[in-house]
Short mmCIF file of C-alpha atoms in Angstrom, two decimals:
data_model
loop_
_atom_site.label_atom_id
_atom_site.label_comp_id
_atom_site.label_asym_id
_atom_site.label_seq_id
_atom_site.Cartn_x
_atom_site.Cartn_y
_atom_site.Cartn_z
CA UNK A 133 0.00 0.00 0.00
CA UNK A 134 1.34 3.43 -0.87
CA UNK A 135 1.92 6.07 1.77
CA UNK A 136 0.72 9.62 2.25
CA UNK A 137 -2.95 10.36 1.94
CA UNK A 138 -3.45 6.80 0.68
CA UNK A 139 -2.04 5.42 3.94
CA UNK A 140 -4.27 7.74 5.98
CA UNK A 141 -7.35 6.40 4.20
CA UNK A 142 -6.00 2.84 4.06
CA UNK A 143 -6.34 2.46 0.27
CA UNK A 144 -3.89 1.61 -2.51
CA UNK A 145 -2.50 4.22 -4.86
CA UNK A 146 -4.58 2.92 -7.75
CA UNK A 147 -7.87 3.02 -5.80
CA UNK A 148 -10.91 4.44 -7.56
CA UNK A 149 -12.87 7.45 -6.31
CA UNK A 150 -15.61 5.14 -5.09
CA UNK A 151 -13.15 3.06 -3.03
CA UNK A 152 -11.62 6.25 -1.60
CA UNK A 153 -15.04 7.58 -0.63
CA UNK A 154 -16.04 4.27 0.98
CA UNK A 155 -12.81 4.15 2.99
CA UNK A 156 -13.28 7.78 4.05
CA UNK A 157 -16.85 7.22 5.24
CA UNK A 158 -15.85 4.06 7.13
CA UNK A 159 -12.99 5.80 8.93
CA UNK A 160 -14.98 8.99 9.50
CA UNK A 161 -17.57 6.99 11.46
CA UNK A 162 -14.79 5.63 13.67
CA UNK A 163 -12.70 8.77 14.11
CA UNK A 164 -15.27 11.55 14.32
CA UNK A 165 -14.73 13.48 17.59
CA UNK A 166 -18.40 13.04 18.52
CA UNK A 167 -17.93 9.26 18.44
CA UNK A 168 -14.27 8.82 19.34
CA UNK A 169 -13.57 10.42 22.72
CA UNK A 170 -9.77 10.06 22.63
CA UNK A 171 -7.71 13.21 23.05
CA UNK A 172 -6.12 13.02 19.62
CA UNK A 173 -9.36 12.21 17.75
CA UNK A 174 -9.77 15.74 16.34
CA UNK A 175 -6.25 15.67 14.86
CA UNK A 176 -6.77 12.22 13.33
CA UNK A 177 -10.14 13.26 11.91
CA UNK A 178 -8.63 16.44 10.45
CA UNK A 179 -5.85 14.42 8.78
CA UNK A 180 -8.52 12.07 7.43
CA UNK A 181 -10.51 14.99 5.98
CA UNK A 182 -7.38 16.54 4.47
CA UNK A 183 -6.41 13.24 2.88
CA UNK A 184 -9.90 12.79 1.44
CA UNK A 185 -9.92 16.36 0.11
CA UNK A 186 -6.65 15.70 -1.69
CA UNK A 187 -7.60 12.32 -3.16
CA UNK A 188 -11.12 13.29 -4.22
CA UNK A 189 -9.82 16.18 -6.36
CA UNK A 190 -8.03 14.99 -9.51
CA UNK A 191 -5.65 17.95 -9.73
CA UNK A 192 -4.61 17.77 -6.08
CA UNK A 193 -4.30 14.00 -6.29
CA UNK A 194 -1.88 14.26 -9.24
CA UNK A 195 0.15 16.85 -7.32
CA UNK A 196 0.20 14.59 -4.27
CA UNK A 197 1.36 11.64 -6.39
CA UNK A 198 4.10 13.81 -7.91
CA UNK A 199 5.36 14.81 -4.46
CA UNK A 200 5.28 11.18 -3.36
CA UNK A 201 7.28 10.14 -6.44
CA UNK A 202 9.90 12.78 -5.63
CA UNK A 203 10.14 11.58 -2.04
CA UNK A 204 10.35 7.88 -2.87
CA UNK A 205 14.00 7.81 -4.12
CA UNK A 206 15.16 9.53 -0.93
CA UNK A 207 13.37 7.13 1.39
CA UNK A 208 13.94 3.95 -0.67
CA UNK A 209 17.42 3.01 0.70
CA UNK A 210 16.32 3.20 4.33
CA UNK A 211 13.25 1.02 3.82
CA UNK A 212 14.48 -1.32 1.10
CA UNK A 213 15.23 -4.34 3.26
CA UNK A 214 12.80 -3.74 6.08
CA UNK A 215 9.37 -5.20 6.55
CA UNK A 216 6.30 -3.01 6.72
CA UNK A 217 6.62 -1.08 9.94
CA UNK A 218 4.00 0.34 12.24
CA UNK A 219 3.47 3.33 9.96
CA UNK A 220 2.22 1.14 7.11
CA UNK A 221 -0.16 -0.78 9.38
CA UNK A 222 -1.18 2.09 11.63
CA UNK A 223 -1.75 5.17 9.50
CA UNK A 224 -2.17 7.32 12.60
CA UNK A 225 1.24 6.72 14.11
CA UNK A 226 2.97 9.31 16.22
CA UNK A 227 5.35 10.41 13.47
CA UNK A 228 3.92 11.25 10.03
CA UNK A 229 5.93 10.24 6.97
CA UNK A 230 8.17 12.84 5.37
CA UNK A 231 6.01 13.23 2.24
CA UNK A 232 3.08 14.20 4.46
CA UNK A 233 5.21 16.84 6.10
CA UNK A 234 6.14 18.16 2.67
CA UNK A 235 2.50 18.25 1.61
CA UNK A 236 1.41 19.87 4.87
CA UNK A 237 4.18 22.46 4.61
CA UNK A 238 3.15 23.28 1.03
CA UNK A 239 -0.51 23.57 2.07
CA UNK A 240 0.37 25.92 4.93
CA UNK A 241 2.59 28.00 2.63
CA UNK A 242 -0.27 28.30 0.16
CA UNK A 243 -2.62 29.41 2.94
CA UNK A 244 -0.05 31.93 4.17
CA UNK A 245 0.39 33.29 0.64
CA UNK A 246 -3.38 33.62 0.20
CA UNK A 247 -3.61 35.41 3.57
CA UNK A 248 -0.76 37.75 2.59
CA UNK A 249 -2.50 38.60 -0.70
CA UNK A 250 -5.74 39.35 1.15
CA UNK A 251 -3.88 41.54 3.66
CA UNK A 252 -2.15 43.41 0.84
CA UNK A 253 -5.46 44.01 -0.93
CA UNK A 254 -7.02 45.22 2.33
CA UNK A 255 -4.09 47.57 3.03
CA UNK A 256 -4.19 48.89 -0.54
CA UNK A 257 -7.89 49.60 -0.19
CA UNK A 258 -7.24 51.56 3.01
CA UNK A 259 -4.18 53.45 1.70
CA UNK A 260 -6.04 56.57 0.70
CA UNK A 261 -6.57 58.25 -2.64
CA UNK A 262 -6.97 55.98 -5.64
CA UNK A 263 -6.94 58.01 -8.85
CA UNK A 264 -8.46 55.30 -11.04
CA UNK A 265 -11.33 54.78 -8.63
CA UNK A 266 -11.86 58.54 -8.38
CA UNK A 267 -12.06 58.95 -12.18
CA UNK A 268 -14.40 56.00 -12.47
CA UNK A 269 -16.71 57.33 -9.75
CA UNK A 270 -16.70 60.83 -11.28
CA UNK A 271 -17.62 59.46 -14.68
CA UNK A 272 -20.44 57.34 -13.24
CA UNK A 273 -21.77 60.29 -11.22
CA UNK A 274 -21.83 62.48 -14.35
CA UNK A 275 -23.72 59.78 -16.23
CA UNK A 276 -26.26 59.50 -13.42
CA UNK A 277 -26.74 63.29 -13.27
CA UNK A 278 -27.14 63.71 -17.05
CA UNK A 279 -30.87 62.80 -17.15
CA UNK A 280 -31.53 65.31 -14.36
CA UNK A 281 -29.50 68.11 -15.93
CA UNK A 282 -30.70 67.66 -19.53
CA UNK A 283 -34.07 69.44 -19.05
CA UNK A 284 -32.37 72.37 -17.28
CA UNK A 285 -29.81 72.67 -20.08
CA UNK A 286 -32.59 72.66 -22.69
CA UNK A 287 -34.49 75.43 -20.85
CA UNK A 288 -31.32 77.53 -20.59
CA UNK A 289 -30.60 77.02 -24.27
CA UNK A 290 -34.12 78.03 -25.32
CA UNK A 291 -34.10 81.05 -23.01
CA UNK A 292 -30.77 82.23 -24.37
CA UNK A 293 -31.98 81.80 -27.96
CA UNK A 294 -35.17 83.78 -27.30
CA UNK A 295 -33.47 86.62 -25.48
CA UNK A 296 -30.35 86.62 -27.59
CA UNK A 297 -31.68 89.18 -30.12
CA UNK A 298 -29.63 92.36 -30.51
CA UNK A 299 -30.83 95.46 -28.66
CA UNK A 300 -30.96 97.55 -31.81
CA UNK A 301 -33.92 95.54 -33.06
CA UNK A 302 -35.73 96.24 -29.80
CA UNK A 303 -35.25 99.97 -30.27
CA UNK A 304 -36.82 99.75 -33.69
CA UNK A 305 -39.99 98.41 -32.12
CA UNK A 306 -40.88 101.87 -30.80
CA UNK A 307 -42.66 103.70 -33.59
CA UNK A 308 -43.63 107.36 -33.72
CA UNK A 309 -46.54 108.58 -35.79
CA UNK A 310 -46.71 111.92 -37.60
CA UNK A 311 -47.79 113.87 -34.49
CA UNK A 312 -44.93 112.44 -32.27
CA UNK A 313 -46.97 109.90 -30.35
CA UNK A 314 -45.01 106.72 -29.38
CA UNK A 315 -46.24 103.21 -30.01
CA UNK A 316 -44.53 99.92 -29.09
CA UNK A 317 -44.92 96.77 -31.11
CA UNK A 318 -44.98 93.46 -29.25
CA UNK A 319 -43.72 90.12 -30.59
CA UNK A 320 -47.15 89.38 -32.04
CA UNK A 321 -47.15 92.58 -34.07
CA UNK A 322 -49.77 94.45 -31.98
CA UNK A 323 -49.26 98.13 -31.34
CA UNK A 324 -49.42 99.61 -27.81
CA UNK A 325 -49.55 103.29 -26.93
CA UNK A 326 -46.51 104.53 -24.95
CA UNK A 327 -47.44 108.05 -23.77
CA UNK A 328 -44.29 108.45 -21.66
CA UNK A 329 -42.12 108.27 -24.79
CA UNK A 330 -44.05 110.85 -26.83
CA UNK A 331 -42.03 113.54 -28.56
CA UNK A 332 -43.12 116.93 -27.27
#
């Protein structure tokens, strides 16, 4: 039987997903902290869950097998002539195999890297002024305000067009008749008497 996560679950390296799941469920019933009251039951159950998580995912299982293959040439001379020891028969021995330590170290390093990336993102968010975010928010605010400002801009444009006539044309709207009386013409062409402007 191969070592590593396979030894924890008690299955061979070529075991199918169904066999791995069956072995996991069988051991989980025995090692769950609610059932097993020993002091080290939580640690054993956690190792069992970690091993199942690795072997149930194809990508992680291939990575685990690659790490095991790299570790095998180093450990082969020491175990070449020996019979299966307590580690092979008791997967929950006091000292985990070296490949498990390598895997566990890699898993912890990955968790630490993920935590560092989250901390960096959190610090960057709290650093202060972000020009890109400011420009994006300004642009979105202008787009949201455009429907509200459009009617006001149209009214201002119409008002400026209506009152944008030159003043000379307004002066020409005051008309004097032959006797010097003043009349003003409105925009509709009607004449109104302006006695204050009469020529005396």
